[in-house]
Every structure is written in C-alpha cells, then in structure tokens.
mmCIF file of N, CA and C in Angstrom:
data_model
loop_
_atom_site.group_PDB
_atom_site.id
_atom_site.type_symbol
_atom_site.label_atom_id
_atom_site.label_comp_id
_atom_site.label_asym_id
_atom_site.label_seq_id
_atom_site.Cartn_x
_atom_site.Cartn_y
_atom_site.Cartn_z
ATOM 1 N N MET A 734 0.700 -59.187 -27.637
ATOM 2 C CA MET A 734 0.927 -59.368 -26.211
ATOM 3 C C MET A 734 0.583 -58.066 -25.479
ATOM 4 N N LYS A 735 -0.057 -58.173 -24.360
ATOM 5 C CA LYS A 735 -0.504 -57.021 -23.583
ATOM 6 C C LYS A 735 0.676 -56.309 -22.919
ATOM 7 N N ASP A 736 0.611 -54.983 -22.933
ATOM 8 C CA ASP A 736 1.570 -54.171 -22.194
ATOM 9 C C ASP A 736 0.928 -53.736 -20.892
ATOM 10 N N TYR A 737 1.742 -53.581 -19.879
ATOM 11 C CA TYR A 737 1.316 -53.131 -18.563
ATOM 12 C C TYR A 737 1.972 -51.773 -18.339
ATOM 13 N N LEU A 738 1.227 -50.827 -17.809
ATOM 14 C CA LEU A 738 1.703 -49.450 -17.715
ATOM 15 C C LEU A 738 1.781 -48.956 -16.273
ATOM 16 N N ILE A 739 2.839 -48.209 -16.019
ATOM 17 C CA ILE A 739 2.955 -47.404 -14.809
ATOM 18 C C ILE A 739 3.298 -46.015 -15.312
ATOM 19 N N PHE A 740 2.488 -45.014 -14.943
ATOM 20 C CA PHE A 740 2.727 -43.684 -15.505
ATOM 21 C C PHE A 740 2.166 -42.590 -14.618
ATOM 22 N N THR A 741 2.686 -41.411 -14.858
ATOM 23 C CA THR A 741 2.154 -40.194 -14.280
ATOM 24 C C THR A 741 1.891 -39.237 -15.443
ATOM 25 N N PRO A 742 0.661 -38.744 -15.562
ATOM 26 C CA PRO A 742 0.299 -37.911 -16.715
ATOM 27 C C PRO A 742 1.067 -36.589 -16.760
ATOM 28 N N ASP A 743 1.084 -36.001 -17.944
ATOM 29 C CA ASP A 743 1.699 -34.685 -18.112
ATOM 30 C C ASP A 743 0.956 -33.637 -17.295
ATOM 31 N N ILE A 744 1.647 -32.557 -17.031
ATOM 32 C CA ILE A 744 1.094 -31.435 -16.270
ATOM 33 C C ILE A 744 -0.199 -30.913 -16.890
ATOM 34 N N ASP A 745 -0.254 -30.871 -18.220
ATOM 35 C CA ASP A 745 -1.408 -30.275 -18.883
ATOM 36 C C ASP A 745 -2.636 -31.191 -18.931
ATOM 37 N N ILE A 746 -2.527 -32.399 -18.411
ATOM 38 C CA ILE A 746 -3.674 -33.312 -18.333
ATOM 39 C C ILE A 746 -4.439 -32.987 -17.052
ATOM 40 N N ASN A 747 -5.658 -32.507 -17.175
ATOM 41 C CA ASN A 747 -6.482 -32.193 -16.016
ATOM 42 C C ASN A 747 -7.462 -33.349 -15.798
ATOM 43 N N GLU A 748 -7.118 -34.219 -14.880
ATOM 44 C CA GLU A 748 -7.902 -35.426 -14.654
ATOM 45 C C GLU A 748 -9.276 -35.156 -14.049
ATOM 46 N N ASP A 749 -9.471 -33.952 -13.556
ATOM 47 C CA ASP A 749 -10.790 -33.599 -13.033
ATOM 48 C C ASP A 749 -11.783 -33.270 -14.156
ATOM 49 N N HIS A 750 -11.247 -33.026 -15.346
ATOM 50 C CA HIS A 750 -12.100 -32.591 -16.450
ATOM 51 C C HIS A 750 -12.135 -33.546 -17.635
ATOM 52 N N ILE A 751 -11.505 -34.706 -17.509
ATOM 53 C CA ILE A 751 -11.558 -35.687 -18.593
ATOM 54 C C ILE A 751 -11.892 -37.057 -18.020
ATOM 55 N N GLU A 752 -12.315 -37.932 -18.870
ATOM 56 C CA GLU A 752 -12.644 -39.295 -18.466
ATOM 57 C C GLU A 752 -11.362 -40.064 -18.149
ATOM 58 N N TYR A 753 -11.489 -41.026 -17.232
ATOM 59 C CA TYR A 753 -10.336 -41.864 -16.880
ATOM 60 C C TYR A 753 -9.794 -42.588 -18.109
ATOM 61 N N SER A 754 -10.671 -43.002 -18.990
ATOM 62 C CA SER A 754 -10.234 -43.692 -20.210
ATOM 63 C C SER A 754 -9.351 -42.782 -21.071
ATOM 64 N N ASP A 755 -9.578 -41.477 -21.006
ATOM 65 C CA ASP A 755 -8.736 -40.537 -21.755
ATOM 66 C C ASP A 755 -7.338 -40.429 -21.138
ATOM 67 N N VAL A 756 -7.261 -40.563 -19.835
ATOM 68 C CA VAL A 756 -5.956 -40.571 -19.163
ATOM 69 C C VAL A 756 -5.176 -41.809 -19.605
ATOM 70 N N ILE A 757 -5.847 -42.930 -19.630
ATOM 71 C CA ILE A 757 -5.198 -44.168 -20.089
ATOM 72 C C ILE A 757 -4.792 -44.039 -21.558
ATOM 73 N N ARG A 758 -5.670 -43.473 -22.363
ATOM 74 C CA ARG A 758 -5.362 -43.271 -23.785
ATOM 75 C C ARG A 758 -4.119 -42.418 -23.940
ATOM 76 N N TRP A 759 -3.999 -41.373 -23.100
ATOM 77 C CA TRP A 759 -2.797 -40.535 -23.154
ATOM 78 C C TRP A 759 -1.553 -41.394 -22.942
ATOM 79 N N ALA A 760 -1.571 -42.261 -21.937
ATOM 80 C CA ALA A 760 -0.409 -43.115 -21.652
ATOM 81 C C ALA A 760 -0.119 -44.045 -22.829
ATOM 82 N N LEU A 761 -1.154 -44.643 -23.380
ATOM 83 C CA LEU A 761 -0.965 -45.550 -24.517
ATOM 84 C C LEU A 761 -0.426 -44.813 -25.737
ATOM 85 N N ASP A 762 -0.836 -43.579 -25.905
ATOM 86 C CA ASP A 762 -0.369 -42.781 -27.042
ATOM 87 C C ASP A 762 1.019 -42.192 -26.809
ATOM 88 N N ASN A 763 1.496 -42.256 -25.571
ATOM 89 C CA ASN A 763 2.777 -41.635 -25.218
ATOM 90 C C ASN A 763 3.745 -42.613 -24.553
ATOM 91 N N THR A 764 3.798 -43.832 -25.051
ATOM 92 C CA THR A 764 4.661 -44.842 -24.433
ATOM 93 C C THR A 764 6.141 -44.489 -24.511
ATOM 94 N N GLY A 765 6.517 -43.558 -25.367
ATOM 95 C CA GLY A 765 7.902 -43.109 -25.441
ATOM 96 C C GLY A 765 8.239 -42.017 -24.435
ATOM 97 N N ASN A 766 7.234 -41.508 -23.745
ATOM 98 C CA ASN A 766 7.424 -40.465 -22.743
ATOM 99 C C ASN A 766 8.189 -41.040 -21.555
ATOM 100 N N SER A 767 9.105 -40.274 -20.990
ATOM 101 C CA SER A 767 9.911 -40.768 -19.866
ATOM 102 C C SER A 767 9.084 -41.002 -18.602
ATOM 103 N N ASP A 768 7.859 -40.486 -18.563
ATOM 104 C CA ASP A 768 6.996 -40.691 -17.405
ATOM 105 C C ASP A 768 5.975 -41.807 -17.627
ATOM 106 N N VAL A 769 6.226 -42.628 -18.643
ATOM 107 C CA VAL A 769 5.397 -43.804 -18.928
ATOM 108 C C VAL A 769 6.322 -45.010 -18.985
ATOM 109 N N LEU A 770 6.127 -45.937 -18.073
ATOM 110 C CA LEU A 770 6.900 -47.173 -18.041
ATOM 111 C C LEU A 770 6.033 -48.290 -18.590
ATOM 112 N N VAL A 771 6.502 -48.922 -19.652
ATOM 113 C CA VAL A 771 5.773 -50.020 -20.286
ATOM 114 C C VAL A 771 6.446 -51.324 -19.884
ATOM 115 N N LEU A 772 5.663 -52.198 -19.273
ATOM 116 C CA LEU A 772 6.189 -53.483 -18.815
ATOM 117 C C LEU A 772 5.566 -54.629 -19.597
ATOM 118 N N LYS A 773 6.311 -55.692 -19.725
ATOM 119 C CA LYS A 773 5.802 -56.946 -20.275
ATOM 120 C C LYS A 773 5.382 -57.828 -19.102
ATOM 121 N N LEU A 774 4.635 -58.876 -19.392
ATOM 122 C CA LEU A 774 4.125 -59.760 -18.348
ATOM 123 C C LEU A 774 5.245 -60.325 -17.486
ATOM 124 N N ASN A 775 6.360 -60.714 -18.100
ATOM 125 C CA ASN A 775 7.455 -61.281 -17.303
ATOM 126 C C ASN A 775 8.018 -60.260 -16.311
ATOM 127 N N GLU A 776 7.961 -58.965 -16.656
ATOM 128 C CA GLU A 776 8.432 -57.936 -15.731
ATOM 129 C C GLU A 776 7.445 -57.733 -14.584
ATOM 130 N N VAL A 777 6.158 -57.813 -14.879
ATOM 131 C CA VAL A 777 5.154 -57.735 -13.817
ATOM 132 C C VAL A 777 5.328 -58.919 -12.876
ATOM 133 N N TYR A 778 5.532 -60.102 -13.426
ATOM 134 C CA TYR A 778 5.770 -61.288 -12.589
ATOM 135 C C TYR A 778 7.044 -61.131 -11.765
ATOM 136 N N ARG A 779 8.077 -60.539 -12.347
ATOM 137 C CA ARG A 779 9.315 -60.302 -11.591
ATOM 138 C C ARG A 779 9.015 -59.410 -10.385
ATOM 139 N N LEU A 780 8.245 -58.350 -10.609
ATOM 140 C CA LEU A 780 7.888 -57.457 -9.514
ATOM 141 C C LEU A 780 7.020 -58.153 -8.471
ATOM 142 N N GLN A 781 6.121 -59.010 -8.945
ATOM 143 C CA GLN A 781 5.163 -59.657 -8.057
ATOM 144 C C GLN A 781 5.778 -60.819 -7.272
ATOM 145 N N TYR A 782 6.597 -61.624 -7.924
ATOM 146 C CA TYR A 782 7.065 -62.866 -7.302
ATOM 147 C C TYR A 782 8.540 -62.865 -6.929
ATOM 148 N N GLN A 783 9.320 -61.953 -7.490
ATOM 149 C CA GLN A 783 10.756 -61.972 -7.237
ATOM 150 C C GLN A 783 11.256 -60.681 -6.615
ATOM 151 N N SER A 784 10.340 -59.878 -6.129
ATOM 152 C CA SER A 784 10.737 -58.637 -5.457
ATOM 153 C C SER A 784 9.675 -58.274 -4.423
ATOM 154 N N GLU A 785 9.996 -57.292 -3.635
ATOM 155 C CA GLU A 785 9.069 -56.787 -2.627
ATOM 156 C C GLU A 785 8.438 -55.463 -3.048
ATOM 157 N N ALA A 786 8.706 -55.018 -4.282
ATOM 158 C CA ALA A 786 8.255 -53.695 -4.715
ATOM 159 C C ALA A 786 6.741 -53.540 -4.625
ATOM 160 N N LEU A 787 6.000 -54.494 -5.167
ATOM 161 C CA LEU A 787 4.535 -54.379 -5.115
ATOM 162 C C LEU A 787 4.019 -54.530 -3.696
ATOM 163 N N ASP A 788 4.688 -55.341 -2.883
ATOM 164 C CA ASP A 788 4.301 -55.478 -1.468
ATOM 165 C C ASP A 788 4.440 -54.141 -0.746
ATOM 166 N N ILE A 789 5.515 -53.418 -1.056
ATOM 167 C CA ILE A 789 5.743 -52.107 -0.440
ATOM 168 C C ILE A 789 4.637 -51.138 -0.860
ATOM 169 N N ILE A 790 4.355 -51.085 -2.160
ATOM 170 C CA ILE A 790 3.302 -50.183 -2.649
ATOM 171 C C ILE A 790 1.960 -50.568 -2.053
ATOM 172 N N ASN A 791 1.653 -51.856 -2.047
ATOM 173 C CA ASN A 791 0.378 -52.327 -1.499
ATOM 174 C C ASN A 791 0.240 -51.973 -0.025
ATOM 175 N N ALA A 792 1.297 -52.157 0.737
ATOM 176 C CA ALA A 792 1.239 -51.879 2.172
ATOM 177 C C ALA A 792 1.000 -50.400 2.443
ATOM 178 N N GLU A 793 1.682 -49.546 1.724
ATOM 179 C CA GLU A 793 1.577 -48.107 1.966
ATOM 180 C C GLU A 793 0.301 -47.497 1.380
ATOM 181 N N ASN A 794 -0.203 -48.081 0.292
ATOM 182 C CA ASN A 794 -1.365 -47.502 -0.395
ATOM 183 C C ASN A 794 -2.647 -48.295 -0.146
ATOM 184 N N SER A 795 -2.577 -49.304 0.701
ATOM 185 C CA SER A 795 -3.727 -50.188 0.935
ATOM 186 C C SER A 795 -4.271 -50.716 -0.392
ATOM 187 N N SER A 796 -3.361 -51.163 -1.238
ATOM 188 C CA SER A 796 -3.689 -51.673 -2.569
ATOM 189 C C SER A 796 -3.654 -53.187 -2.587
ATOM 190 N N MET A 797 -4.014 -53.728 -3.724
ATOM 191 C CA MET A 797 -3.911 -55.168 -3.958
ATOM 192 C C MET A 797 -3.283 -55.394 -5.339
ATOM 193 N N LEU A 798 -2.242 -54.618 -5.648
ATOM 194 C CA LEU A 798 -1.601 -54.710 -6.950
ATOM 195 C C LEU A 798 -1.051 -56.101 -7.213
ATOM 196 N N GLN A 799 -1.357 -56.579 -8.385
ATOM 197 C CA GLN A 799 -0.798 -57.813 -8.921
ATOM 198 C C GLN A 799 -1.246 -57.864 -10.374
ATOM 199 N N GLU A 800 -0.785 -58.809 -11.119
ATOM 200 C CA GLU A 800 -1.215 -58.931 -12.505
ATOM 201 C C GLU A 800 -2.733 -59.077 -12.517
ATOM 202 N N GLY A 801 -3.403 -58.225 -13.282
ATOM 203 C CA GLY A 801 -4.861 -58.235 -13.345
ATOM 204 C C GLY A 801 -5.535 -57.220 -12.439
ATOM 205 N N GLU A 802 -4.764 -56.497 -11.625
ATOM 206 C CA GLU A 802 -5.323 -55.502 -10.705
ATOM 207 C C GLU A 802 -4.664 -54.145 -10.943
ATOM 208 N N ASP A 803 -5.463 -53.119 -11.139
ATOM 209 C CA ASP A 803 -4.976 -51.760 -11.352
ATOM 210 C C ASP A 803 -5.135 -50.956 -10.068
ATOM 211 N N ASP A 804 -4.390 -49.863 -9.988
ATOM 212 C CA ASP A 804 -4.565 -48.924 -8.883
ATOM 213 C C ASP A 804 -3.849 -47.635 -9.227
ATOM 214 N N TRP A 805 -3.989 -46.654 -8.361
ATOM 215 C CA TRP A 805 -3.292 -45.391 -8.508
ATOM 216 C C TRP A 805 -2.968 -44.890 -7.130
ATOM 217 N N VAL A 806 -1.968 -44.000 -7.074
ATOM 218 C CA VAL A 806 -1.537 -43.414 -5.808
ATOM 219 C C VAL A 806 -1.644 -41.901 -5.956
ATOM 220 N N PHE A 807 -2.509 -41.303 -5.144
ATOM 221 C CA PHE A 807 -2.754 -39.860 -5.184
ATOM 222 C C PHE A 807 -2.023 -39.122 -4.054
ATOM 223 N N ASP A 808 -2.088 -39.669 -2.871
ATOM 224 C CA ASP A 808 -1.647 -38.979 -1.662
ATOM 225 C C ASP A 808 -0.124 -38.769 -1.648
ATOM 226 N N PRO A 809 0.326 -37.507 -1.549
ATOM 227 C CA PRO A 809 1.767 -37.232 -1.529
ATOM 228 C C PRO A 809 2.487 -37.883 -0.345
ATOM 229 N N ASP A 810 1.827 -37.982 0.807
ATOM 230 C CA ASP A 810 2.451 -38.624 1.963
ATOM 231 C C ASP A 810 2.679 -40.118 1.705
ATOM 232 N N VAL A 811 1.715 -40.752 1.073
ATOM 233 C CA VAL A 811 1.860 -42.169 0.714
ATOM 234 C C VAL A 811 2.995 -42.319 -0.294
ATOM 235 N N LYS A 812 3.044 -41.437 -1.265
ATOM 236 C CA LYS A 812 4.121 -41.481 -2.261
ATOM 237 C C LYS A 812 5.486 -41.334 -1.585
ATOM 238 N N ASP A 813 5.593 -40.388 -0.657
ATOM 239 C CA ASP A 813 6.857 -40.185 0.059
ATOM 240 C C ASP A 813 7.286 -41.447 0.798
ATOM 241 N N ARG A 814 6.340 -42.090 1.477
ATOM 242 C CA ARG A 814 6.666 -43.321 2.207
ATOM 243 C C ARG A 814 7.106 -44.430 1.247
ATOM 244 N N ILE A 815 6.421 -44.531 0.112
ATOM 245 C CA ILE A 815 6.792 -45.545 -0.877
ATOM 246 C C ILE A 815 8.186 -45.268 -1.424
ATOM 247 N N ILE A 816 8.466 -44.023 -1.731
ATOM 248 C CA ILE A 816 9.793 -43.654 -2.251
ATOM 249 C C ILE A 816 10.879 -44.040 -1.256
ATOM 250 N N LEU A 817 10.688 -43.707 -0.002
ATOM 251 C CA LEU A 817 11.692 -44.031 1.022
ATOM 252 C C LEU A 817 11.872 -45.536 1.179
ATOM 253 N N ARG A 818 10.782 -46.264 1.183
ATOM 254 C CA ARG A 818 10.885 -47.714 1.328
ATOM 255 C C ARG A 818 11.519 -48.362 0.101
ATOM 256 N N LEU A 819 11.165 -47.873 -1.096
ATOM 257 C CA LEU A 819 11.785 -48.414 -2.305
ATOM 258 C C LEU A 819 13.278 -48.087 -2.348
ATOM 259 N N GLU A 820 13.632 -46.900 -1.874
ATOM 260 C CA GLU A 820 15.046 -46.524 -1.825
ATOM 261 C C GLU A 820 15.834 -47.482 -0.934
ATOM 262 N N GLY A 821 15.300 -47.769 0.235
ATOM 263 C CA GLY A 821 15.954 -48.734 1.122
ATOM 264 C C GLY A 821 16.011 -50.120 0.512
ATOM 265 N N TYR A 822 14.939 -50.506 -0.141
ATOM 266 C CA TYR A 822 14.884 -51.821 -0.776
ATOM 267 C C TYR A 822 15.879 -51.923 -1.929
ATOM 268 N N LEU A 823 16.041 -50.855 -2.682
ATOM 269 C CA LEU A 823 17.010 -50.848 -3.788
ATOM 270 C C LEU A 823 18.410 -51.210 -3.313
ATOM 271 N N ASN A 824 18.761 -50.772 -2.116
ATOM 272 C CA ASN A 824 20.088 -51.049 -1.571
ATOM 273 C C ASN A 824 20.315 -52.527 -1.299
ATOM 274 N N THR A 825 19.254 -53.313 -1.240
ATOM 275 C CA THR A 825 19.393 -54.747 -0.956
ATOM 276 C C THR A 825 19.357 -55.600 -2.217
ATOM 277 N N LEU A 826 18.983 -55.013 -3.333
ATOM 278 C CA LEU A 826 18.796 -55.795 -4.559
ATOM 279 C C LEU A 826 20.119 -56.092 -5.253
ATOM 280 N N GLU A 827 20.283 -57.343 -5.622
ATOM 281 C CA GLU A 827 21.497 -57.765 -6.312
ATOM 282 C C GLU A 827 21.246 -58.125 -7.768
ATOM 283 N N VAL A 828 20.008 -58.469 -8.133
ATOM 284 C CA VAL A 828 19.693 -58.848 -9.509
ATOM 285 C C VAL A 828 19.492 -57.564 -10.320
ATOM 286 N N PRO A 829 20.342 -57.325 -11.328
ATOM 287 C CA PRO A 829 20.270 -56.063 -12.069
ATOM 288 C C PRO A 829 18.914 -55.781 -12.704
ATOM 289 N N GLU A 830 18.252 -56.789 -13.261
ATOM 290 C CA GLU A 830 16.960 -56.566 -13.907
ATOM 291 C C GLU A 830 15.912 -56.096 -12.901
ATOM 292 N N THR A 831 15.907 -56.692 -11.739
ATOM 293 C CA THR A 831 14.946 -56.301 -10.695
ATOM 294 C C THR A 831 15.289 -54.914 -10.170
ATOM 295 N N ARG A 832 16.551 -54.691 -9.925
ATOM 296 C CA ARG A 832 16.995 -53.381 -9.430
ATOM 297 C C ARG A 832 16.595 -52.278 -10.414
ATOM 298 N N ASN A 833 16.782 -52.505 -11.699
ATOM 299 C CA ASN A 833 16.448 -51.525 -12.721
ATOM 300 C C ASN A 833 14.945 -51.224 -12.723
ATOM 301 N N LEU A 834 14.118 -52.258 -12.638
ATOM 302 C CA LEU A 834 12.658 -52.058 -12.606
ATOM 303 C C LEU A 834 12.227 -51.252 -11.387
ATOM 304 N N VAL A 835 12.739 -51.618 -10.235
ATOM 305 C CA VAL A 835 12.366 -50.932 -8.995
ATOM 306 C C VAL A 835 12.846 -49.481 -9.037
ATOM 307 N N TYR A 836 14.037 -49.253 -9.570
ATOM 308 C CA TYR A 836 14.542 -47.891 -9.700
ATOM 309 C C TYR A 836 13.619 -47.049 -10.586
ATOM 310 N N LYS A 837 13.185 -47.602 -11.720
ATOM 311 C CA LYS A 837 12.300 -46.868 -12.627
ATOM 312 C C LYS A 837 10.970 -46.532 -11.957
ATOM 313 N N ILE A 838 10.451 -47.462 -11.176
ATOM 314 C CA ILE A 838 9.195 -47.220 -10.472
ATOM 315 C C ILE A 838 9.383 -46.131 -9.414
ATOM 316 N N GLN A 839 10.467 -46.207 -8.676
ATOM 317 C CA GLN A 839 10.735 -45.178 -7.672
ATOM 318 C C GLN A 839 10.848 -43.801 -8.341
ATOM 319 N N ARG A 840 11.523 -43.729 -9.475
ATOM 320 C CA ARG A 840 11.677 -42.478 -10.197
ATOM 321 C C ARG A 840 10.315 -41.922 -10.622
ATOM 322 N N LEU A 841 9.403 -42.810 -11.039
ATOM 323 C CA LEU A 841 8.069 -42.351 -11.428
ATOM 324 C C LEU A 841 7.297 -41.792 -10.233
ATOM 325 N N PHE A 842 7.480 -42.382 -9.068
ATOM 326 C CA PHE A 842 6.846 -41.812 -7.872
ATOM 327 C C PHE A 842 7.386 -40.405 -7.600
ATOM 328 N N VAL A 843 8.688 -40.221 -7.755
ATOM 329 C CA VAL A 843 9.289 -38.896 -7.571
ATOM 330 C C VAL A 843 8.704 -37.919 -8.581
ATOM 331 N N ARG A 844 8.632 -38.317 -9.845
ATOM 332 C CA ARG A 844 8.071 -37.450 -10.894
ATOM 333 C C ARG A 844 6.608 -37.092 -10.595
ATOM 334 N N SER A 845 5.852 -38.047 -10.075
ATOM 335 C CA SER A 845 4.442 -37.757 -9.789
ATOM 336 C C SER A 845 4.311 -36.711 -8.691
ATOM 337 N N ILE A 846 5.225 -36.717 -7.740
ATOM 338 C CA ILE A 846 5.222 -35.684 -6.700
ATOM 339 C C ILE A 846 5.619 -34.343 -7.311
ATOM 340 N N GLU A 847 6.669 -34.340 -8.127
ATOM 341 C CA GLU A 847 7.124 -33.103 -8.757
ATOM 342 C C GLU A 847 6.016 -32.459 -9.585
ATOM 343 N N LYS A 848 5.210 -33.280 -10.252
ATOM 344 C CA LYS A 848 4.151 -32.765 -11.122
ATOM 345 C C LYS A 848 2.809 -32.634 -10.407
ATOM 346 N N ASN A 849 2.750 -33.090 -9.153
ATOM 347 C CA ASN A 849 1.506 -33.079 -8.396
ATOM 348 C C ASN A 849 0.395 -33.817 -9.147
ATOM 349 N N LYS A 850 0.773 -35.000 -9.623
ATOM 350 C CA LYS A 850 -0.136 -35.863 -10.383
ATOM 351 C C LYS A 850 -0.149 -37.253 -9.746
ATOM 352 N N PRO A 851 -1.225 -37.987 -9.933
ATOM 353 C CA PRO A 851 -1.243 -39.363 -9.418
ATOM 354 C C PRO A 851 -0.309 -40.261 -10.225
ATOM 355 N N LEU A 852 0.087 -41.353 -9.618
ATOM 356 C CA LEU A 852 0.810 -42.403 -10.314
ATOM 357 C C LEU A 852 -0.198 -43.517 -10.578
ATOM 358 N N HIS A 853 -0.352 -43.856 -11.838
ATOM 359 C CA HIS A 853 -1.301 -44.893 -12.259
ATOM 360 C C HIS A 853 -0.541 -46.181 -12.520
ATOM 361 N N ILE A 854 -1.099 -47.289 -12.070
ATOM 362 C CA ILE A 854 -0.506 -48.603 -12.295
ATOM 363 C C ILE A 854 -1.588 -49.464 -12.926
ATOM 364 N N LEU A 855 -1.365 -49.838 -14.171
ATOM 365 C CA LEU A 855 -2.359 -50.603 -14.931
ATOM 366 C C LEU A 855 -1.807 -51.995 -15.222
ATOM 367 N N PHE A 856 -2.183 -52.921 -14.379
ATOM 368 C CA PHE A 856 -1.735 -54.313 -14.536
ATOM 369 C C PHE A 856 -2.895 -55.167 -14.984
#
C-alpha cells in the first residue's frame, strides 16, 4: 500500500545542489524522523473530505492538493498564514483523529520555518 508523505528536510539537505528525487529519497529513508509524517490513504481522504486542512493550504499556497497531487510550500509568509489558519481551525475540531492529523501538519509547518526549509506534500 502506498504511503503519502508530508515532510521538511533536515538542515544539512541543500535542495539547490541535489535532485528533487534525492529529497524525496531522504524522506522515504527517514520515515522515523519527527519531521516526516507518513500518511495512509484513509488519512489523506480524512484530510481531503472530512476536514478543511487541505482547503486552507490550497487557498494560502494557490495549490490543488488532493490525493494524486503533490506540492510544496516555500514562502515563509504563506507558511505563517497557514499556521495561523490551522491553529484557528484546530480549535473547532471535535474528532480526535482529524484533530491529531491537523496538529501534526501544523507542527511540520512550524518546523519548516524554524529550519528555513520548504514543506513538501507528496500525495
């Protein structure tokens, strides 16, 4: 079964000097890293159909994230807006599984800002 990834690379990964496939390989090789979130299809569907999380990211990043569509977020201002909107959205969530997923995604956006790295979403 396919895994879906949301991650921010380590500080020592210089994306300007390696192929994009190597960045993805790093994530696949480091699924135990706290900055790599591995999702199953049902979790992607939960985000897509039972939450507003992907809608928030899509609106702020001009993305079209959904199962089968990848994207990344580079701009720190966009990340900040997404973090704030996800934080507000978290306060409205009552389903623990959805709340947990959205919280993990928000945390990864924070980590990507701290590391000055893009957040990659591979669906």
